[in-house]
PDB file of C-alpha atoms in Angstrom:
ATOM      1  CA  ARG A 196      20.052  34.274  25.227  1.00 39.00           C
ATOM      2  CA  ALA A 197      21.669  34.149  21.824  1.00 33.00           C
ATOM      3  CA  LEU A 198      21.517  31.693  18.985  1.00 38.00           C
ATOM      4  CA  ALA A 199      24.256  32.851  16.699  1.00 38.00           C
ATOM      5  CA  ALA A 200      24.460  32.008  13.008  1.00 37.00           C
ATOM      6  CA  PHE A 201      22.998  28.534  12.995  1.00 40.00           C
ATOM      7  CA  HIS A 202      22.310  28.777   9.285  1.00 41.00           C
ATOM      8  CA  PRO A 203      24.837  26.894   7.124  1.00 38.00           C
ATOM      9  CA  TYR A 204      24.847  29.475   4.320  1.00 37.00           C
ATOM     10  CA  ARG A 205      27.191  32.182   5.543  1.00 35.00           C
ATOM     11  CA  LEU A 206      26.313  35.560   4.087  1.00 33.00           C
ATOM     12  CA  PRO A 207      27.727  39.045   4.809  1.00 31.00           C
ATOM     13  CA  ALA A 208      26.493  41.018   7.798  1.00 30.00           C
ATOM     14  CA  PRO A 209      24.194  43.308   5.755  1.00 31.00           C
ATOM     15  CA  HIS A 210      22.000  40.290   5.080  1.00 32.00           C
ATOM     16  CA  LEU A 211      21.450  39.440   8.728  1.00 34.00           C
ATOM     17  CA  SER A 212      17.828  39.185   9.750  1.00 39.00           C
ATOM     18  CA  SER A 213      17.030  39.588  13.435  1.00 35.00           C
ATOM     19  CA  MET A 214      14.727  37.237  15.304  1.00 34.00           C
ATOM     20  CA  GLY A 215      13.284  37.348  18.781  1.00 36.00           C
ATOM     21  CA  GLY A 216      15.568  36.203  21.563  1.00 36.00           C
ATOM     22  CA  GLY A 217      18.651  37.639  19.929  1.00 38.00           C
ATOM     23  CA  VAL A 218      18.685  35.109  17.090  1.00 38.00           C
ATOM     24  CA  SER A 219      20.319  36.228  13.872  1.00 42.00           C
ATOM     25  CA  ILE A 220      19.689  34.533  10.541  1.00 46.00           C
ATOM     26  CA  PRO A 221      22.576  35.189   8.094  1.00 52.00           C
ATOM     27  CA  VAL A 222      20.466  34.881   4.961  1.00 58.00           C
ATOM     28  CA  PRO A 223      18.162  37.324   3.148  1.00 68.00           C
ATOM     29  CA  LEU A 224      14.568  36.199   3.659  1.00 76.00           C
ATOM     30  CA  SER A 225      11.247  37.821   2.870  1.00 78.00           C
ATOM     31  CA  ASP A 226       9.305  39.469   5.677  1.00 80.00           C
ATOM     32  CA  VAL A 227       6.826  36.584   5.582  1.00 79.00           C
ATOM     33  CA  ARG A 228       9.559  34.000   6.165  1.00 80.00           C
ATOM     34  CA  GLN A 229      11.151  36.074   8.918  1.00 81.00           C
ATOM     35  CA  GLU A 230       7.808  36.111  10.708  1.00 83.00           C
ATOM     36  CA  ASP A 231       7.588  32.345  10.251  1.00 82.00           C
ATOM     37  CA  LEU A 232      10.986  31.962  11.903  1.00 82.00           C
ATOM     38  CA  LYS A 233      10.045  34.228  14.779  1.00 84.00           C
ATOM     39  CA  ALA A 234       6.885  32.202  15.331  1.00 85.00           C
ATOM     40  CA  LYS A 235       8.832  28.945  15.297  1.00 84.00           C
ATOM     41  CA  TYR A 236      11.349  30.335  17.751  1.00 86.00           C
ATOM     42  CA  ALA A 237       8.608  31.543  20.102  1.00 88.00           C
ATOM     43  CA  LYS A 238       6.867  28.171  19.893  1.00 89.00           C
ATOM     44  CA  PHE A 239      10.057  26.310  20.774  1.00 89.00           C
ATOM     45  CA  ILE A 240      10.644  28.641  23.726  1.00 90.00           C
ATOM     46  CA  GLU A 241       7.104  27.998  24.986  1.00 92.00           C
ATOM     47  CA  GLU A 242       7.723  24.270  24.698  1.00 92.00           C
ATOM     48  CA  GLY A 243      10.725  24.666  26.969  1.00 92.00           C
ATOM     49  CA  LEU A 244      13.330  23.568  24.446  1.00 90.00           C
ATOM     50  CA  SER A 245      16.948  24.296  25.204  1.00 89.00           C
ATOM     51  CA  GLU A 246      19.008  26.700  23.125  1.00 86.00           C
ATOM     52  CA  GLU A 247      20.871  23.733  21.662  1.00 87.00           C
ATOM     53  CA  ASP A 248      17.672  21.931  20.669  1.00 89.00           C
ATOM     54  CA  ILE A 249      16.194  25.079  19.116  1.00 86.00           C
ATOM     55  CA  ASN A 250      19.406  25.655  17.218  1.00 85.00           C
ATOM     56  CA  THR A 251      19.311  22.091  15.895  1.00 84.00           C
ATOM     57  CA  LYS A 252      15.676  22.311  14.820  1.00 83.00           C
ATOM     58  CA  LEU A 253      16.027  25.668  13.088  1.00 82.00           C
ATOM     59  CA  THR A 254      19.230  24.609  11.357  1.00 80.00           C
ATOM     60  CA  LYS A 255      17.493  21.509  10.037  1.00 80.00           C
ATOM     61  CA  ALA A 256      14.507  23.510   8.792  1.00 81.00           C
ATOM     62  CA  MET A 257      16.440  26.408   7.264  1.00 82.00           C
ATOM     63  CA  PRO A 258      17.451  24.876   3.880  1.00 83.00           C
ATOM     64  CA  GLY A 259      13.858  23.931   3.129  1.00 87.00           C
ATOM     65  CA  LEU A 260      12.625  27.296   4.348  1.00 87.00           C
ATOM     66  CA  VAL A 261      15.020  29.236   2.113  1.00 87.00           C
ATOM     67  CA  VAL A 262      13.937  27.270  -0.962  1.00 90.00           C
ATOM     68  CA  PHE A 263      10.268  27.662  -0.012  1.00 92.00           C
ATOM     69  CA  ASP A 264      10.800  31.411   0.274  1.00 89.00           C
ATOM     70  CA  GLN A 265      12.371  31.433  -3.182  1.00 89.00           C
ATOM     71  CA  ILE A 266       9.624  29.475  -4.949  1.00 91.00           C
ATOM     72  CA  ASP A 267       6.739  31.206  -3.137  1.00 89.00           C
ATOM     73  CA  CYS A 268       6.492  33.675  -6.017  1.00 81.00           C
ATOM     74  CA  ASP A 269       3.837  35.986  -4.637  1.00 77.00           C
ATOM     75  CA  HIS A 270       4.919  35.656  -0.994  1.00 77.00           C
ATOM     76  CA  THR A 271       1.499  34.502   0.141  1.00 82.00           C
ATOM     77  CA  GLY A 272       3.041  31.911   2.426  1.00 86.00           C
ATOM     78  CA  LYS A 273       1.757  29.110   0.190  1.00 91.00           C
ATOM     79  CA  VAL A 274       3.125  27.366  -2.908  1.00 93.00           C
ATOM     80  CA  SER A 275       0.625  26.730  -5.686  1.00 92.00           C
ATOM     81  CA  SER A 276       0.614  23.991  -8.292  1.00 94.00           C
ATOM     82  CA  ARG A 277       1.995  26.448 -10.842  1.00 88.00           C
ATOM     83  CA  GLU A 278       4.799  27.523  -8.554  1.00 90.00           C
ATOM     84  CA  LEU A 279       5.830  23.923  -7.911  1.00 94.00           C
ATOM     85  CA  LYS A 280       5.785  23.152 -11.634  1.00 92.00           C
ATOM     86  CA  ARG A 281       8.016  26.152 -12.243  1.00 88.00           C
ATOM     87  CA  THR A 282      10.371  24.826  -9.592  1.00 92.00           C
ATOM     88  CA  LEU A 283      10.605  21.446 -11.306  1.00 92.00           C
ATOM     89  CA  ARG A 284      11.614  23.211 -14.506  1.00 90.00           C
ATOM     90  CA  ALA A 285      14.638  24.643 -12.695  1.00 89.00           C
ATOM     91  CA  LEU A 286      15.902  21.250 -11.545  1.00 90.00           C
ATOM     92  CA  PRO A 287      18.551  19.278 -13.480  1.00 85.00           C
ATOM     93  CA  ARG A 288      17.181  16.837 -16.053  1.00 81.00           C
ATOM     94  CA  LYS A 289      18.913  13.817 -14.620  1.00 78.00           C
ATOM     95  CA  LYS A 290      18.370  11.160 -12.042  1.00 77.00           C
ATOM     96  CA  PRO A 291      18.796  12.582  -8.526  1.00 75.00           C
ATOM     97  CA  THR A 292      21.884  11.609  -6.586  1.00 80.00           C
ATOM     98  CA  PRO A 293      21.312   9.181  -3.705  1.00 81.00           C
ATOM     99  CA  PRO A 294      21.413  10.956  -0.337  1.00 79.00           C
ATOM    100  CA  GLU A 295      24.085  10.230   2.229  1.00 78.00           C
ATOM    101  CA  GLY A 296      23.453   6.734   3.508  1.00 80.00           C
ATOM    102  CA  GLY A 297      21.660   5.690   0.330  1.00 81.00           C
ATOM    103  CA  TRP A 298      18.031   5.593  -0.714  1.00 82.00           C
ATOM    104  CA  PRO A 299      15.323   4.453   1.691  1.00 77.00           C
ATOM    105  CA  ASP A 300      14.747   0.709   1.266  1.00 77.00           C
ATOM    106  CA  GLY A 301      18.053   0.520  -0.580  1.00 80.00           C
ATOM    107  CA  LYS A 302      16.666   1.305  -4.027  1.00 82.00           C
ATOM    108  CA  PRO A 303      15.951   4.447  -6.069  1.00 84.00           C
ATOM    109  CA  PRO A 304      12.509   5.971  -5.507  1.00 85.00           C
ATOM    110  CA  PRO A 305       9.867   5.128  -8.125  1.00 85.00           C
ATOM    111  CA  PHE A 306       8.589   7.622 -10.639  1.00 87.00           C
ATOM    112  CA  VAL A 307       5.930   9.877  -9.115  1.00 90.00           C
ATOM    113  CA  PRO A 308       3.491  11.743 -11.408  1.00 94.00           C
ATOM    114  CA  PHE A 309       3.129  15.437 -10.698  1.00 95.00           C
ATOM    115  CA  ASP A 310      -0.419  15.182  -9.348  1.00 96.00           C
ATOM    116  CA  ALA A 311       0.631  12.522  -6.847  1.00 96.00           C
ATOM    117  CA  MET A 312       3.680  14.578  -5.921  1.00 96.00           C
ATOM    118  CA  TYR A 313       1.574  17.648  -5.251  1.00 97.00           C
ATOM    119  CA  GLU A 314      -0.980  15.641  -3.291  1.00 97.00           C
ATOM    120  CA  THR A 315       1.794  14.314  -1.054  1.00 97.00           C
ATOM    121  CA  LEU A 316       3.056  17.818  -0.307  1.00 97.00           C
ATOM    122  CA  ASP A 317      -0.420  19.330   0.064  1.00 97.00           C
ATOM    123  CA  SER A 318      -1.382  16.953   2.857  1.00 95.00           C
ATOM    124  CA  ASP A 319      -4.473  18.875   3.979  1.00 95.00           C
ATOM    125  CA  GLY A 320      -5.815  18.979   0.428  1.00 95.00           C
ATOM    126  CA  ASP A 321      -6.591  22.698   0.384  1.00 96.00           C
ATOM    127  CA  GLY A 322      -4.938  23.166  -3.007  1.00 95.00           C
ATOM    128  CA  GLU A 323      -1.816  24.928  -1.724  1.00 96.00           C
ATOM    129  CA  ILE A 324       1.371  23.868   0.036  1.00 96.00           C
ATOM    130  CA  SER A 325       2.049  25.637   3.317  1.00 94.00           C
ATOM    131  CA  LEU A 326       5.510  26.029   4.806  1.00 92.00           C
ATOM    132  CA  GLU A 327       4.763  23.394   7.439  1.00 91.00           C
ATOM    133  CA  GLU A 328       3.557  20.964   4.784  1.00 95.00           C
ATOM    134  CA  TRP A 329       6.690  21.624   2.753  1.00 94.00           C
ATOM    135  CA  LEU A 330       8.995  20.992   5.692  1.00 91.00           C
ATOM    136  CA  ASP A 331       7.047  17.967   6.927  1.00 91.00           C
ATOM    137  CA  ASN A 332       6.346  16.232   3.623  1.00 94.00           C
ATOM    138  CA  LEU A 333       9.317  16.868   1.339  1.00 92.00           C
ATOM    139  CA  SER A 334      11.143  13.887   2.855  1.00 89.00           C
ATOM    140  CA  LYS A 335       8.255  11.682   1.676  1.00 92.00           C
ATOM    141  CA  LEU A 336       9.453  12.401  -1.866  1.00 92.00           C
ATOM    142  CA  PRO A 337      13.138  11.406  -1.633  1.00 89.00           C
ATOM    143  CA  GLY A 338      13.737  11.876  -5.352  1.00 88.00           C
ATOM    144  CA  LEU A 339      12.426  15.432  -5.303  1.00 91.00           C
ATOM    145  CA  GLU A 340      14.260  16.208  -2.082  1.00 89.00           C
ATOM    146  CA  SER A 341      17.530  14.902  -3.504  1.00 87.00           C
ATOM    147  CA  ALA A 342      17.094  16.821  -6.771  1.00 89.00           C
ATOM    148  CA  ILE A 343      16.457  20.042  -4.855  1.00 90.00           C
ATOM    149  CA  ASN A 344      19.406  19.496  -2.529  1.00 87.00           C
ATOM    150  CA  GLY A 345      21.659  18.856  -5.520  1.00 87.00           C
ATOM    151  CA  ALA A 346      20.550  22.074  -7.212  1.00 89.00           C
ATOM    152  CA  ILE A 347      21.146  24.381  -4.247  1.00 88.00           C
ATOM    153  CA  ASP A 348      23.870  27.011  -4.352  1.00 86.00           C
ATOM    154  CA  PRO A 349      25.994  26.374  -1.239  1.00 82.00           C
ATOM    155  CA  VAL A 350      26.588  30.108  -0.796  1.00 79.00           C
ATOM    156  CA  THR A 351      23.035  31.424  -1.010  1.00 80.00           C
ATOM    157  CA  GLY A 352      21.064  28.317  -0.148  1.00 83.00           C
ATOM    158  CA  LYS A 353      18.821  28.951  -3.157  1.00 86.00           C
ATOM    159  CA  LEU A 354      18.178  26.952  -6.319  1.00 89.00           C
ATOM    160  CA  LYS A 355      20.937  27.911  -8.730  1.00 88.00           C
ATOM    161  CA  ASP A 356      18.996  27.760 -11.987  1.00 88.00           C
ATOM    162  CA  TYR A 357      15.695  29.146 -10.745  1.00 88.00           C
ATOM    163  CA  VAL A 358      14.925  32.398 -12.587  1.00 80.00           C
ATOM    164  CA  SER A 359      12.893  34.732 -10.415  1.00 76.00           C
ATOM    165  CA  LEU A 360      10.125  36.853 -11.819  1.00 73.00           C
ATOM    166  CA  GLU A 361      12.182  39.840 -10.745  1.00 73.00           C
ATOM    167  CA  ASP A 362      14.880  38.801 -13.208  1.00 78.00           C
ATOM    168  CA  ARG A 363      12.370  37.789 -15.849  1.00 78.00           C
ATOM    169  CA  LEU A 364      10.556  41.108 -15.655  1.00 80.00           C
ATOM    170  CA  ALA A 365      13.836  43.035 -15.652  1.00 83.00           C
ATOM    171  CA  GLU A 366      14.901  41.261 -18.839  1.00 86.00           C
ATOM    172  CA  LEU A 367      11.652  42.123 -20.578  1.00 88.00           C
ATOM    173  CA  VAL A 368      11.627  45.742 -19.410  1.00 89.00           C
ATOM    174  CA  ALA A 369      15.266  46.178 -20.495  1.00 89.00           C
ATOM    175  CA  LYS A 370      14.272  45.436 -24.088  1.00 88.00           C
ATOM    176  CA  GLY A 371      12.344  48.682 -24.214  1.00 86.00           C
ATOM    177  CA  ASP A 372      11.079  49.472 -27.703  1.00 87.00           C
ATOM    178  CA  ASP A 373      12.666  46.274 -29.013  1.00 87.00           C
ATOM    179  CA  ALA A 374      10.229  44.147 -27.037  1.00 86.00           C
ATOM    180  CA  THR A 375       7.686  42.294 -29.136  1.00 90.00           C
ATOM    181  CA  ASP A 376       3.974  42.822 -28.635  1.00 90.00           C
ATOM    182  CA  GLU A 377       3.845  39.459 -26.888  1.00 91.00           C
ATOM    183  CA  GLU A 378       6.651  40.452 -24.519  1.00 88.00           C
ATOM    184  CA  LYS A 379       4.986  43.786 -23.780  1.00 88.00           C
ATOM    185  CA  ALA A 380       1.786  41.941 -22.983  1.00 90.00           C
ATOM    186  CA  LYS A 381       3.707  39.654 -20.634  1.00 85.00           C
ATOM    187  CA  ILE A 382       5.184  42.651 -18.836  1.00 84.00           C
ATOM    188  CA  GLU A 383       1.759  44.099 -18.174  1.00 86.00           C
ATOM    189  CA  SER A 384       0.324  40.729 -17.240  1.00 79.00           C
ATOM    190  CA  ILE A 385       3.103  40.041 -14.739  1.00 75.00           C
ATOM    191  CA  ARG A 386       2.708  43.469 -13.172  1.00 77.00           C
ATOM    192  CA  ALA A 387      -1.058  43.087 -12.977  1.00 72.00           C
ATOM    193  CA  SER A 388      -0.862  39.653 -11.388  1.00 63.00           C
ATOM    194  CA  LEU A 389       1.456  40.977  -8.689  1.00 64.00           C
ATOM    195  CA  GLY A 390      -0.244  44.321  -8.218  1.00 63.00           C
ATOM    196  CA  GLU A 391       2.624  46.125  -9.898  1.00 52.00           C
ATOM    197  CA  THR A 392       2.111  49.401 -11.747  1.00 39.00           C
ATOM    198  CA  ALA A 393       5.672  50.655 -11.951  1.00 39.00           C
ATOM    199  CA  ALA A 394       8.575  49.333 -13.981  1.00 40.00           C
ATOM    200  CA  ALA A 395      10.222  47.900 -10.904  1.00 42.00           C
ATOM    201  CA  PRO A 396      10.694  44.119 -11.127  1.00 40.00           C
ATOM    202  CA  ALA A 397       8.468  41.859  -9.071  1.00 38.00           C
ATOM    203  CA  GLU A 398       9.133  38.410  -7.646  1.00 41.00           C
ATOM    204  CA  GLU A 399       8.153  35.216  -9.458  1.00 41.00           C
ATOM    205  CA  ALA A 400       6.129  34.623 -12.567  1.00 39.00           C
ATOM    206  CA  PRO A 401       2.886  32.726 -12.670  1.00 41.00           C
ATOM    207  CA  ALA A 402       2.584  29.960 -15.239  1.00 40.00           C
ATOM    208  CA  GLU A 403       1.275  32.011 -18.109  1.00 40.00           C
ATOM    209  CA  GLU A 404       3.881  34.717 -17.651  1.00 40.00           C
ATOM    210  CA  ALA A 405       7.013  32.690 -18.238  1.00 37.00           C
ATOM    211  CA  PRO A 406       7.599  29.541 -20.252  1.00 37.00           C
ATOM    212  CA  ALA A 407       9.111  27.844 -17.224  1.00 37.00           C
ATOM    213  CA  GLU A 408       5.829  28.177 -15.422  1.00 38.00           C
ATOM    214  CA  GLU A 409       4.132  25.796 -17.786  1.00 36.00           C
ATOM    215  CA  ALA A 410       4.837  22.561 -16.104  1.00 36.00           C
ATOM    216  CA  ALA A 411       6.696  19.841 -17.769  1.00 37.00           C
ATOM    217  CA  PRO A 412       4.707  16.643 -17.982  1.00 35.00           C
ATOM    218  CA  ALA A 413       5.093  14.593 -14.853  1.00 37.00           C
ATOM    219  CA  GLU A 414       7.463  12.234 -16.571  1.00 36.00           C
ATOM    220  CA  GLU A 415       9.816  15.139 -17.271  1.00 39.00           C
ATOM    221  CA  ALA A 416      10.101  16.146 -13.648  1.00 42.00           C
ATOM    222  CA  PRO A 417      13.595  15.065 -12.587  1.00 42.00           C
ATOM    223  CA  ALA A 418      12.584  15.194  -8.972  1.00 42.00           C
ATOM    224  CA  GLU A 419      11.037  11.776  -8.662  1.00 44.00           C
ATOM    225  CA  GLU A 420      12.224  10.095 -11.806  1.00 41.00           C
ATOM    226  CA  ALA A 421      14.395   7.558 -10.074  1.00 38.00           C
ATOM    227  CA  PRO A 422      14.575   4.593 -12.445  1.00 36.00           C
ATOM    228  CA  ALA A 423      16.221   5.634 -15.675  1.00 35.00           C
ATOM    229  CA  GLU A 424      13.863   3.531 -17.699  1.00 36.00           C
ATOM    230  CA  GLU A 425      10.854   5.387 -16.343  1.00 38.00           C
ATOM    231  CA  ALA A 426      12.122   8.885 -16.967  1.00 38.00           C
ATOM    232  CA  PRO A 427      15.199   9.131 -19.177  1.00 36.00           C
ATOM    233  CA  ALA A 428      17.679  11.694 -18.000  1.00 39.00           C
ATOM    234  CA  GLU A 429      18.324  14.628 -20.249  1.00 38.00           C
TER     235      GLU A 429
END
């Protein structure tokens, strides 16, 4: 049984991640996401799905899974309000492009405030967005979904302008003695929040660690700002 490279983002062989059943995922994913994929594959096998059906389902889920892996800063398997706000900061400040086939109902989606957006994604109301909630509910926010799709690098499958905490921390550490007291404090705060004690970069910054983390007001979020008059494009 083999499900070869179903993922649309073709990466070199060193990035291949092995799944159960001989499935290979040609994209670098965290250990948490790889386990998620293995669990999904096992579930589909138990349900008696054919190789073709499993391939179709995993291919459909992969783009959302790769982005979720990227914005799940601390790799807890959940996306917090701060992490989603940081994601919105990385999206283009313009009206999202209509998806293939046009917008649902034939008109651009209405403006959605951040709190309502988060509530839609966090369908069980536990305060965090799980992978399943992300995959199941993102389509309920067509503006956000379109903005994310338009910001994805076709080679890596990740958001192009999203600055990881790894990069942010590396930039601060590279300043050495030239770093300001505020920047030095941020370095220590980032490390502490992620359990880091060494100078090695970590993953993604929490809100207080990087300016991007401080969410733009809901009306700035390009994701759901469909009508131009409701949220002017930048």
